Amino acid sequence: VYSTWQLAKKYLQYYLHASNGQGHGMHSPFVFDFILRVLNNGNGYQAPPEIEALRQSLLSDPERLPMLDLGAGSRKGGAREKSVSLLARTAVKPRRYGQLLYRLARHYRPAGIIELGTSLGITTAYLATANEGARVTTIEGNGAIAARAGKHFEALGLKNIESICGNFDELLPRVLQEGRRVDLAYVDGNHRYEPTVRYFEQLLARADAGTIMVFDDIHWSEEMEKAWEVIKEHPSVRYSIDIFFLGFVFFRDEFKVKQHFTIRF
Ligand SMILES: C[S@@+](CC[C@H](N)C(=O)[O-])C[C@H]1O[C@@H](n2cnc3c(N)ncnc32)[C@H](O)[C@@H]1O
């Protein structure tokens, strides 16, 4: 895992070398549309404010939850318990990225969404409210955290989420075998090389040209950078977009040669 200093240096490199994020000179209509409408919110999509209100209340919630050692964990190492407020501050995707995923789901209207790593359910809620016709399957290995997320879905009145508790290693193949659609997959947990590439391959077996996959923290560690390299170089990936804290891959066949974009967000 990279230190804060190494990560900051990497972020700076990304920021200086990335395309400016306005879409100028972009030859792919699909990527141009993605930059304009999803990254830059050209359509003015407004996420429901209740989700940020929930995050605010969690930020001062002292309840302590037991931690399990399931994946790569956090950069700050393994505590046996963490407060909800600490999780809300450190494990949950910040508003800017939650709302970006909201716009992604609102714009492309994926019918079947799979999230690996529910945590407190904030990003799940963004995905589920973006398209109420979608079915969101979210997997979390820590039962205490999953139970907390379930309460949040209830409080927000979200009915299109199926929350399952268990290890991705077991549950992802099972869920995919049951024939769930994979129109959008968000992989945000167990940030290590081998499992990340394995989840990608398992999801890929059920993907089609319209599928979108999003990987979290692709520059978090050497292992994750290696996994991201393998994923974006996979022959079935036609486009990839790197915005540093998230990586998007697309399978649509717009061009013969694959394209990779690093875009400032
Ligand atoms: C970074 S958090 C997810 C954050 C959430 N997607 C959000 O944006 O609000 C990652 C979660 O994945 C869970 N996790 C990590 N490895 C796992 C595994 N192998 N199986 C099941 N859950 C796992 C952790 O318990 C943790 O709650």
PDB file of C-alpha atoms and ligand atoms in Angstrom:
ATOM      1  CA  VAL A   1       0.000   0.000   0.000  1.00  0.00           C
ATOM      2  CA  TYR A   2       1.317   3.438  -0.911  1.00  0.00           C
ATOM      3  CA  SER A   3       1.964   5.993   1.818  1.00  0.00           C
ATOM      4  CA  THR A   4      -0.005   9.240   1.892  1.00  0.00           C
ATOM      5  CA  TRP A   5       3.028  11.003   0.427  1.00  0.00           C
ATOM      6  CA  GLN A   6       3.422   8.504  -2.435  1.00  0.00           C
ATOM      7  CA  LEU A   7      -0.295   8.716  -3.176  1.00  0.00           C
ATOM      8  CA  ALA A   8      -0.164  12.518  -3.210  1.00  0.00           C
ATOM      9  CA  LYS A   9       2.743  12.404  -5.666  1.00  0.00           C
ATOM     10  CA  LYS A  10       0.819  10.019  -7.888  1.00  0.00           C
ATOM     11  CA  TYR A  11      -2.252  12.235  -7.735  1.00  0.00           C
ATOM     12  CA  LEU A  12      -0.192  15.243  -8.772  1.00  0.00           C
ATOM     13  CA  GLN A  13       1.252  13.325 -11.733  1.00  0.00           C
ATOM     14  CA  TYR A  14      -2.264  12.300 -12.721  1.00  0.00           C
ATOM     15  CA  TYR A  15      -3.532  15.847 -12.400  1.00  0.00           C
ATOM     16  CA  LEU A  16      -0.729  17.295 -14.537  1.00  0.00           C
ATOM     17  CA  HIS A  17      -0.932  14.684 -17.279  1.00  0.00           C
ATOM     18  CA  ALA A  18      -4.665  14.055 -17.515  1.00  0.00           C
ATOM     19  CA  SER A  19      -6.788  15.534 -20.290  1.00  0.00           C
ATOM     20  CA  ASN A  20      -8.483  18.674 -19.076  1.00  0.00           C
ATOM     21  CA  GLY A  21     -11.900  17.089 -18.717  1.00  0.00           C
ATOM     22  CA  GLN A  22     -13.723  19.337 -21.194  1.00  0.00           C
ATOM     23  CA  GLY A  23     -13.814  16.736 -23.950  1.00  0.00           C
ATOM     24  CA  HIS A  24     -11.954  18.924 -26.491  1.00  0.00           C
ATOM     25  CA  GLY A  25     -10.474  16.931 -29.349  1.00  0.00           C
ATOM     26  CA  MET A  26     -12.224  13.784 -28.226  1.00  0.00           C
ATOM     27  CA  HIS A  27     -12.843  11.591 -31.264  1.00  0.00           C
ATOM     28  CA  SER A  28     -15.070   9.059 -29.617  1.00  0.00           C
ATOM     29  CA  PRO A  29     -18.693  10.268 -29.455  1.00  0.00           C
ATOM     30  CA  PHE A  30     -19.321   7.828 -26.622  1.00  0.00           C
ATOM     31  CA  VAL A  31     -16.459   9.101 -24.484  1.00  0.00           C
ATOM     32  CA  PHE A  32     -17.304  12.708 -25.380  1.00  0.00           C
ATOM     33  CA  ASP A  33     -20.857  12.125 -24.135  1.00  0.00           C
ATOM     34  CA  PHE A  34     -19.513  10.477 -20.969  1.00  0.00           C
ATOM     35  CA  ILE A  35     -17.258  13.448 -20.216  1.00  0.00           C
ATOM     36  CA  LEU A  36     -19.922  16.027 -20.929  1.00  0.00           C
ATOM     37  CA  ARG A  37     -22.970  14.485 -19.340  1.00  0.00           C
ATOM     38  CA  VAL A  38     -21.657  12.135 -16.690  1.00  0.00           C
ATOM     39  CA  LEU A  39     -18.343  13.621 -15.506  1.00  0.00           C
ATOM     40  CA  ASN A  40     -19.341  17.266 -15.992  1.00  0.00           C
ATOM     41  CA  ASN A  41     -23.069  16.823 -15.375  1.00  0.00           C
ATOM     42  CA  GLY A  42     -24.123  18.576 -18.575  1.00  0.00           C
ATOM     43  CA  ASN A  43     -27.668  17.298 -18.052  1.00  0.00           C
ATOM     44  CA  GLY A  44     -27.911  18.815 -14.578  1.00  0.00           C
ATOM     45  CA  TYR A  45     -28.838  15.558 -12.854  1.00  0.00           C
ATOM     46  CA  GLN A  46     -29.726  16.235  -9.207  1.00  0.00           C
ATOM     47  CA  ALA A  47     -29.270  13.433  -6.718  1.00  0.00           C
ATOM     48  CA  PRO A  48     -31.794  13.315  -3.852  1.00  0.00           C
ATOM     49  CA  PRO A  49     -30.463  15.315  -0.876  1.00  0.00           C
ATOM     50  CA  GLU A  50     -31.594  12.644   1.641  1.00  0.00           C
ATOM     51  CA  ILE A  51     -28.476  10.582   0.955  1.00  0.00           C
ATOM     52  CA  GLU A  52     -26.081  13.357   1.959  1.00  0.00           C
ATOM     53  CA  ALA A  53     -28.301  14.121   4.969  1.00  0.00           C
ATOM     54  CA  LEU A  54     -27.863  10.484   5.991  1.00  0.00           C
ATOM     55  CA  ARG A  55     -24.079  10.736   5.545  1.00  0.00           C
ATOM     56  CA  GLN A  56     -24.085  13.850   7.756  1.00  0.00           C
ATOM     57  CA  SER A  57     -25.845  11.986  10.548  1.00  0.00           C
ATOM     58  CA  LEU A  58     -23.448   9.027  10.229  1.00  0.00           C
ATOM     59  CA  LEU A  59     -20.443  11.339  10.508  1.00  0.00           C
ATOM     60  CA  SER A  60     -21.310  11.930  14.165  1.00  0.00           C
ATOM     61  CA  ASP A  61     -22.610   8.445  14.970  1.00  0.00           C
ATOM     62  CA  PRO A  62     -20.504   6.956  17.790  1.00  0.00           C
ATOM     63  CA  GLU A  63     -21.848   3.365  17.530  1.00  0.00           C
ATOM     64  CA  ARG A  64     -18.966   0.905  17.346  1.00  0.00           C
ATOM     65  CA  LEU A  65     -19.063  -2.012  14.926  1.00  0.00           C
ATOM     66  CA  PRO A  66     -16.804  -5.082  14.989  1.00  0.00           C
ATOM     67  CA  MET A  67     -14.327  -5.299  12.084  1.00  0.00           C
ATOM     68  CA  LEU A  68     -13.544  -8.457  10.135  1.00  0.00           C
ATOM     69  CA  ASP A  69     -10.420  -9.157   8.154  1.00  0.00           C
ATOM     70  CA  LEU A  70     -11.908  -9.739   4.720  1.00  0.00           C
ATOM     71  CA  GLY A  71      -9.814  -7.985   2.196  1.00  0.00           C
ATOM     72  CA  ALA A  72      -6.996  -5.534   1.876  1.00  0.00           C
ATOM     73  CA  GLY A  73      -8.536  -3.410   4.644  1.00  0.00           C
ATOM     74  CA  SER A  74      -7.681   0.225   5.130  1.00  0.00           C
ATOM     75  CA  ARG A  75      -4.372   2.029   4.835  1.00  0.00           C
ATOM     76  CA  LYS A  76      -4.401   2.686   8.576  1.00  0.00           C
ATOM     77  CA  GLY A  77      -4.300  -0.990   9.492  1.00  0.00           C
ATOM     78  CA  GLY A  78      -6.599  -3.360  11.317  1.00  0.00           C
ATOM     79  CA  ALA A  79      -8.576  -2.180  14.339  1.00  0.00           C
ATOM     80  CA  ARG A  80     -10.943  -4.686  15.964  1.00  0.00           C
ATOM     81  CA  GLU A  81     -13.764  -2.186  16.113  1.00  0.00           C
ATOM     82  CA  LYS A  82     -14.539   1.044  14.342  1.00  0.00           C
ATOM     83  CA  SER A  83     -17.168   3.677  14.917  1.00  0.00           C
ATOM     84  CA  VAL A  84     -19.795   4.378  12.297  1.00  0.00           C
ATOM     85  CA  SER A  85     -18.459   7.937  12.133  1.00  0.00           C
ATOM     86  CA  LEU A  86     -14.953   6.705  11.270  1.00  0.00           C
ATOM     87  CA  LEU A  87     -16.331   4.402   8.568  1.00  0.00           C
ATOM     88  CA  ALA A  88     -18.424   7.236   7.160  1.00  0.00           C
ATOM     89  CA  ARG A  89     -15.288   9.367   7.006  1.00  0.00           C
ATOM     90  CA  THR A  90     -12.855   6.811   5.620  1.00  0.00           C
ATOM     91  CA  ALA A  91     -14.539   3.800   3.977  1.00  0.00           C
ATOM     92  CA  VAL A  92     -17.450   5.455   2.201  1.00  0.00           C
ATOM     93  CA  LYS A  93     -16.922   7.118  -1.171  1.00  0.00           C
ATOM     94  CA  PRO A  94     -17.095  10.935  -0.820  1.00  0.00           C
ATOM     95  CA  ARG A  95     -20.098  12.867  -2.119  1.00  0.00           C
ATOM     96  CA  ARG A  96     -18.421  13.922  -5.356  1.00  0.00           C
ATOM     97  CA  TYR A  97     -17.819  10.310  -6.380  1.00  0.00           C
ATOM     98  CA  GLY A  98     -21.115   8.974  -5.023  1.00  0.00           C
ATOM     99  CA  GLN A  99     -22.929  11.542  -7.107  1.00  0.00           C
ATOM    100  CA  LEU A 100     -20.784  10.728 -10.124  1.00  0.00           C
ATOM    101  CA  LEU A 101     -21.896   7.096  -9.849  1.00  0.00           C
ATOM    102  CA  TYR A 102     -25.464   8.336  -9.455  1.00  0.00           C
ATOM    103  CA  ARG A 103     -25.138  10.235 -12.755  1.00  0.00           C
ATOM    104  CA  LEU A 104     -23.548   7.214 -14.412  1.00  0.00           C
ATOM    105  CA  ALA A 105     -26.528   5.024 -13.459  1.00  0.00           C
ATOM    106  CA  ARG A 106     -29.014   7.760 -14.282  1.00  0.00           C
ATOM    107  CA  HIS A 107     -27.511   8.387 -17.707  1.00  0.00           C
ATOM    108  CA  TYR A 108     -27.048   4.809 -18.948  1.00  0.00           C
ATOM    109  CA  ARG A 109     -29.937   3.281 -16.997  1.00  0.00           C
ATOM    110  CA  PRO A 110     -28.336  -0.105 -16.286  1.00  0.00           C
ATOM    111  CA  ALA A 111     -31.072  -2.586 -15.325  1.00  0.00           C
ATOM    112  CA  GLY A 112     -28.836  -4.923 -13.348  1.00  0.00           C
ATOM    113  CA  ILE A 113     -26.305  -3.383 -10.958  1.00  0.00           C
ATOM    114  CA  ILE A 114     -23.834  -5.288  -8.798  1.00  0.00           C
ATOM    115  CA  GLU A 115     -21.801  -3.626  -6.060  1.00  0.00           C
ATOM    116  CA  LEU A 116     -18.984  -5.405  -4.237  1.00  0.00           C
ATOM    117  CA  GLY A 117     -18.503  -3.695  -0.864  1.00  0.00           C
ATOM    118  CA  THR A 118     -21.663  -2.123   0.560  1.00  0.00           C
ATOM    119  CA  SER A 119     -20.144  -0.570   3.664  1.00  0.00           C
ATOM    120  CA  LEU A 120     -22.780   1.812   5.102  1.00  0.00           C
ATOM    121  CA  GLY A 121     -24.729   1.748   1.840  1.00  0.00           C
ATOM    122  CA  ILE A 122     -24.250   5.351   0.769  1.00  0.00           C
ATOM    123  CA  THR A 123     -23.043   4.568  -2.749  1.00  0.00           C
ATOM    124  CA  THR A 124     -25.587   1.743  -3.024  1.00  0.00           C
ATOM    125  CA  ALA A 125     -28.285   4.318  -2.262  1.00  0.00           C
ATOM    126  CA  TYR A 126     -26.978   6.596  -5.014  1.00  0.00           C
ATOM    127  CA  LEU A 127     -27.035   3.736  -7.514  1.00  0.00           C
ATOM    128  CA  ALA A 128     -30.505   2.588  -6.464  1.00  0.00           C
ATOM    129  CA  THR A 129     -32.137   6.031  -6.582  1.00  0.00           C
ATOM    130  CA  ALA A 130     -30.638   6.825  -9.988  1.00  0.00           C
ATOM    131  CA  ASN A 131     -32.927   4.290 -11.603  1.00  0.00           C
ATOM    132  CA  GLU A 132     -35.741   2.862  -9.553  1.00  0.00           C
ATOM    133  CA  GLY A 133     -36.388   0.275 -12.252  1.00  0.00           C
ATOM    134  CA  ALA A 134     -32.921  -1.178 -11.724  1.00  0.00           C
ATOM    135  CA  ARG A 135     -32.203  -4.109  -9.464  1.00  0.00           C
ATOM    136  CA  VAL A 136     -29.186  -3.463  -7.284  1.00  0.00           C
ATOM    137  CA  THR A 137     -27.373  -6.409  -5.732  1.00  0.00           C
ATOM    138  CA  THR A 138     -24.840  -5.374  -3.125  1.00  0.00           C
ATOM    139  CA  ILE A 139     -22.484  -7.703  -1.263  1.00  0.00           C
ATOM    140  CA  GLU A 140     -20.857  -7.019   2.116  1.00  0.00           C
ATOM    141  CA  GLY A 141     -18.839  -9.501   4.156  1.00  0.00           C
ATOM    142  CA  ASN A 142     -19.146  -7.798   7.533  1.00  0.00           C
ATOM    143  CA  GLY A 143     -22.562  -8.707   8.999  1.00  0.00           C
ATOM    144  CA  ALA A 144     -22.700  -5.795  11.444  1.00  0.00           C
ATOM    145  CA  ILE A 145     -21.974  -3.309   8.656  1.00  0.00           C
ATOM    146  CA  ALA A 146     -24.435  -5.001   6.277  1.00  0.00           C
ATOM    147  CA  ALA A 147     -27.152  -4.836   8.954  1.00  0.00           C
ATOM    148  CA  ARG A 148     -26.485  -1.121   9.437  1.00  0.00           C
ATOM    149  CA  ALA A 149     -26.679  -0.535   5.674  1.00  0.00           C
ATOM    150  CA  GLY A 150     -30.009  -2.423   5.601  1.00  0.00           C
ATOM    151  CA  LYS A 151     -31.445   0.058   8.113  1.00  0.00           C
ATOM    152  CA  HIS A 152     -30.291   2.928   5.913  1.00  0.00           C
ATOM    153  CA  PHE A 153     -32.023   1.447   2.853  1.00  0.00           C
ATOM    154  CA  GLU A 154     -35.209   1.120   4.876  1.00  0.00           C
ATOM    155  CA  ALA A 155     -34.984   4.666   6.197  1.00  0.00           C
ATOM    156  CA  LEU A 156     -34.510   5.955   2.647  1.00  0.00           C
ATOM    157  CA  GLY A 157     -37.453   3.853   1.443  1.00  0.00           C
ATOM    158  CA  LEU A 158     -35.350   2.023  -1.164  1.00  0.00           C
ATOM    159  CA  LYS A 159     -37.005  -1.139  -2.401  1.00  0.00           C
ATOM    160  CA  ASN A 160     -34.817  -2.114  -5.340  1.00  0.00           C
ATOM    161  CA  ILE A 161     -31.766  -3.238  -3.352  1.00  0.00           C
ATOM    162  CA  GLU A 162     -30.937  -6.819  -2.545  1.00  0.00           C
ATOM    163  CA  SER A 163     -28.282  -6.803   0.112  1.00  0.00           C
ATOM    164  CA  ILE A 164     -26.387 -10.033   0.673  1.00  0.00           C
ATOM    165  CA  CYS A 165     -23.912 -10.756   3.393  1.00  0.00           C
ATOM    166  CA  GLY A 166     -20.860 -12.937   2.807  1.00  0.00           C
ATOM    167  CA  ASN A 167     -17.482 -13.113   1.149  1.00  0.00           C
ATOM    168  CA  PHE A 168     -17.274 -11.881  -2.478  1.00  0.00           C
ATOM    169  CA  ASP A 169     -15.156 -14.954  -3.250  1.00  0.00           C
ATOM    170  CA  GLU A 170     -18.144 -17.192  -2.594  1.00  0.00           C
ATOM    171  CA  LEU A 171     -21.086 -14.943  -3.279  1.00  0.00           C
ATOM    172  CA  LEU A 172     -20.087 -13.310  -6.548  1.00  0.00           C
ATOM    173  CA  PRO A 173     -19.915 -16.609  -8.506  1.00  0.00           C
ATOM    174  CA  ARG A 174     -23.190 -17.685  -6.883  1.00  0.00           C
ATOM    175  CA  VAL A 175     -25.013 -14.467  -7.686  1.00  0.00           C
ATOM    176  CA  LEU A 176     -23.745 -14.573 -11.269  1.00  0.00           C
ATOM    177  CA  GLN A 177     -24.765 -18.195 -11.648  1.00  0.00           C
ATOM    178  CA  GLU A 178     -28.309 -17.254 -10.671  1.00  0.00           C
ATOM    179  CA  GLY A 179     -28.357 -15.265 -13.893  1.00  0.00           C
ATOM    180  CA  ARG A 180     -28.330 -11.679 -12.607  1.00  0.00           C
ATOM    181  CA  ARG A 181     -27.748  -9.113 -15.319  1.00  0.00           C
ATOM    182  CA  VAL A 182     -24.440  -7.253 -15.166  1.00  0.00           C
ATOM    183  CA  ASP A 183     -25.128  -3.909 -16.803  1.00  0.00           C
ATOM    184  CA  LEU A 184     -23.114  -1.993 -14.216  1.00  0.00           C
ATOM    185  CA  ALA A 185     -20.627  -3.449 -11.746  1.00  0.00           C
ATOM    186  CA  TYR A 186     -18.935  -1.398  -9.045  1.00  0.00           C
ATOM    187  CA  VAL A 187     -16.013  -3.175  -7.387  1.00  0.00           C
ATOM    188  CA  ASP A 188     -15.126  -1.432  -4.122  1.00  0.00           C
ATOM    189  CA  GLY A 189     -13.621  -3.899  -1.671  1.00  0.00           C
ATOM    190  CA  ASN A 190     -10.749  -6.361  -1.270  1.00  0.00           C
ATOM    191  CA  HIS A 191      -8.273  -4.092  -3.047  1.00  0.00           C
ATOM    192  CA  ARG A 192      -5.662  -6.693  -3.954  1.00  0.00           C
ATOM    193  CA  TYR A 193      -4.306  -7.884  -7.281  1.00  0.00           C
ATOM    194  CA  GLU A 194      -5.494 -11.469  -7.553  1.00  0.00           C
ATOM    195  CA  PRO A 195      -9.070 -11.061  -6.259  1.00  0.00           C
ATOM    196  CA  THR A 196      -9.633  -7.862  -8.250  1.00  0.00           C
ATOM    197  CA  VAL A 197      -8.625  -9.524 -11.509  1.00  0.00           C
ATOM    198  CA  ARG A 198     -10.658 -12.623 -10.594  1.00  0.00           C
ATOM    199  CA  TYR A 199     -13.815 -10.551  -9.880  1.00  0.00           C
ATOM    200  CA  PHE A 200     -13.262  -8.773 -13.205  1.00  0.00           C
ATOM    201  CA  GLU A 201     -13.051 -12.087 -15.071  1.00  0.00           C
ATOM    202  CA  GLN A 202     -16.118 -13.476 -13.326  1.00  0.00           C
ATOM    203  CA  LEU A 203     -18.124 -10.358 -14.130  1.00  0.00           C
ATOM    204  CA  LEU A 204     -16.797 -10.363 -17.682  1.00  0.00           C
ATOM    205  CA  ALA A 205     -18.223 -13.819 -18.311  1.00  0.00           C
ATOM    206  CA  ARG A 206     -21.691 -12.261 -17.907  1.00  0.00           C
ATOM    207  CA  ALA A 207     -20.986  -8.916 -19.576  1.00  0.00           C
ATOM    208  CA  ASP A 208     -22.185  -7.716 -22.966  1.00  0.00           C
ATOM    209  CA  ALA A 209     -21.301  -4.746 -25.161  1.00  0.00           C
ATOM    210  CA  GLY A 210     -23.348  -2.383 -22.998  1.00  0.00           C
ATOM    211  CA  THR A 211     -21.835  -3.398 -19.678  1.00  0.00           C
ATOM    212  CA  ILE A 212     -19.917  -0.827 -17.655  1.00  0.00           C
ATOM    213  CA  MET A 213     -17.503  -1.805 -14.896  1.00  0.00           C
ATOM    214  CA  VAL A 214     -16.089   0.588 -12.322  1.00  0.00           C
ATOM    215  CA  PHE A 215     -13.096  -0.203 -10.122  1.00  0.00           C
ATOM    216  CA  ASP A 216     -12.338   1.762  -7.014  1.00  0.00           C
ATOM    217  CA  ASP A 217      -8.928   2.980  -5.874  1.00  0.00           C
ATOM    218  CA  ILE A 218      -6.988   1.800  -8.919  1.00  0.00           C
ATOM    219  CA  HIS A 219      -3.873   3.715  -7.795  1.00  0.00           C
ATOM    220  CA  TRP A 220      -4.113   2.840  -4.099  1.00  0.00           C
ATOM    221  CA  SER A 221      -1.249   0.316  -4.145  1.00  0.00           C
ATOM    222  CA  GLU A 222       1.174  -1.344  -6.502  1.00  0.00           C
ATOM    223  CA  GLU A 223      -1.115  -4.382  -6.560  1.00  0.00           C
ATOM    224  CA  MET A 224      -4.135  -2.325  -7.562  1.00  0.00           C
ATOM    225  CA  GLU A 225      -2.173  -0.519 -10.270  1.00  0.00           C
ATOM    226  CA  LYS A 226      -1.114  -3.897 -11.628  1.00  0.00           C
ATOM    227  CA  ALA A 227      -4.704  -5.167 -11.536  1.00  0.00           C
ATOM    228  CA  TRP A 228      -5.915  -2.039 -13.342  1.00  0.00           C
ATOM    229  CA  GLU A 229      -3.226  -2.559 -16.017  1.00  0.00           C
ATOM    230  CA  VAL A 230      -4.392  -6.153 -16.613  1.00  0.00           C
ATOM    231  CA  ILE A 231      -8.055  -5.120 -16.713  1.00  0.00           C
ATOM    232  CA  LYS A 232      -7.638  -2.264 -19.153  1.00  0.00           C
ATOM    233  CA  GLU A 233      -5.360  -4.329 -21.399  1.00  0.00           C
ATOM    234  CA  HIS A 234      -7.835  -7.215 -21.548  1.00  0.00           C
ATOM    235  CA  PRO A 235      -8.790  -7.783 -25.226  1.00  0.00           C
ATOM    236  CA  SER A 236     -12.517  -7.431 -24.559  1.00  0.00           C
ATOM    237  CA  VAL A 237     -12.110  -3.976 -23.007  1.00  0.00           C
ATOM    238  CA  ARG A 238     -12.575  -1.365 -25.751  1.00  0.00           C
ATOM    239  CA  TYR A 239     -12.286   1.834 -23.695  1.00  0.00           C
ATOM    240  CA  SER A 240     -11.011   2.655 -20.295  1.00  0.00           C
ATOM    241  CA  ILE A 241     -11.215   5.930 -18.429  1.00  0.00           C
ATOM    242  CA  ASP A 242      -8.984   6.677 -15.467  1.00  0.00           C
ATOM    243  CA  ILE A 243     -10.021   9.504 -13.135  1.00  0.00           C
ATOM    244  CA  PHE A 244      -7.472   8.410 -10.495  1.00  0.00           C
ATOM    245  CA  PHE A 245      -9.796   7.369  -7.673  1.00  0.00           C
ATOM    246  CA  LEU A 246     -12.014   5.388 -10.062  1.00  0.00           C
ATOM    247  CA  GLY A 247     -11.390   3.453 -13.259  1.00  0.00           C
ATOM    248  CA  PHE A 248     -14.172   2.788 -15.794  1.00  0.00           C
ATOM    249  CA  VAL A 249     -14.122   0.098 -18.472  1.00  0.00           C
ATOM    250  CA  PHE A 250     -16.440  -0.219 -21.446  1.00  0.00           C
ATOM    251  CA  PHE A 251     -16.955  -3.013 -23.922  1.00  0.00           C
ATOM    252  CA  ARG A 252     -18.727  -1.226 -26.779  1.00  0.00           C
ATOM    253  CA  ASP A 253     -17.192  -1.724 -30.189  1.00  0.00           C
ATOM    254  CA  GLU A 254     -17.044   1.819 -31.514  1.00  0.00           C
ATOM    255  CA  PHE A 255     -13.458   1.592 -32.759  1.00  0.00           C
ATOM    256  CA  LYS A 256     -11.225  -1.210 -33.937  1.00  0.00           C
ATOM    257  CA  VAL A 257      -8.400  -0.248 -31.614  1.00  0.00           C
ATOM    258  CA  LYS A 258      -8.883   0.051 -27.907  1.00  0.00           C
ATOM    259  CA  GLN A 259      -8.488   3.449 -26.312  1.00  0.00           C
ATOM    260  CA  HIS A 260      -7.387   4.548 -22.908  1.00  0.00           C
ATOM    261  CA  PHE A 261      -8.124   7.965 -21.452  1.00  0.00           C
ATOM    262  CA  THR A 262      -6.904   9.681 -18.330  1.00  0.00           C
ATOM    263  CA  ILE A 263      -9.276  12.517 -17.592  1.00  0.00           C
ATOM    264  CA  ARG A 264      -9.166  15.215 -14.953  1.00  0.00           C
ATOM    265  CA  PHE A 265     -12.134  15.129 -12.599  1.00  0.00           C
TER     266      PHE A 265
HETATM  267  C1  LIG B   1     -14.443   0.694   0.811  1.00  0.00           C
HETATM  268  S1  LIG B   1     -15.760  -0.171   1.551  1.00  0.00           S
HETATM  269  C2  LIG B   1     -17.120   0.048   0.422  1.00  0.00           C
HETATM  270  C3  LIG B   1     -17.631   1.447   0.340  1.00  0.00           C
HETATM  271  C4  LIG B   1     -18.951   1.628  -0.385  1.00  0.00           C
HETATM  272  N1  LIG B   1     -18.955   1.060  -1.708  1.00  0.00           N
HETATM  273  C5  LIG B   1     -19.268   3.101  -0.478  1.00  0.00           C
HETATM  274  O1  LIG B   1     -18.809   3.791  -1.398  1.00  0.00           O
HETATM  275  O2  LIG B   1     -19.984   3.586   0.396  1.00  0.00           O
HETATM  276  C6  LIG B   1     -15.321  -1.856   1.285  1.00  0.00           C
HETATM  277  C7  LIG B   1     -16.216  -2.874   1.991  1.00  0.00           C
HETATM  278  O3  LIG B   1     -15.965  -4.154   1.412  1.00  0.00           O
HETATM  279  C8  LIG B   1     -16.024  -5.144   2.415  1.00  0.00           C
HETATM  280  N2  LIG B   1     -15.169  -6.254   1.958  1.00  0.00           N
HETATM  281  C9  LIG B   1     -13.840  -6.219   1.705  1.00  0.00           C
HETATM  282  N3  LIG B   1     -13.408  -7.419   1.258  1.00  0.00           N
HETATM  283  C10 LIG B   1     -14.499  -8.221   1.199  1.00  0.00           C
HETATM  284  C11 LIG B   1     -14.703  -9.592   0.797  1.00  0.00           C
HETATM  285  N4  LIG B   1     -13.694 -10.333   0.364  1.00  0.00           N
HETATM  286  N5  LIG B   1     -15.958 -10.077   0.856  1.00  0.00           N
HETATM  287  C12 LIG B   1     -16.990  -9.309   1.315  1.00  0.00           C
HETATM  288  N6  LIG B   1     -16.859  -8.031   1.706  1.00  0.00           N
HETATM  289  C13 LIG B   1     -15.628  -7.484   1.655  1.00  0.00           C
HETATM  290  C14 LIG B   1     -15.519  -4.465   3.675  1.00  0.00           C
HETATM  291  O4  LIG B   1     -16.096  -5.058   4.822  1.00  0.00           O
HETATM  292  C15 LIG B   1     -15.952  -3.013   3.475  1.00  0.00           C
HETATM  293  O5  LIG B   1     -17.137  -2.736   4.177  1.00  0.00           O
END
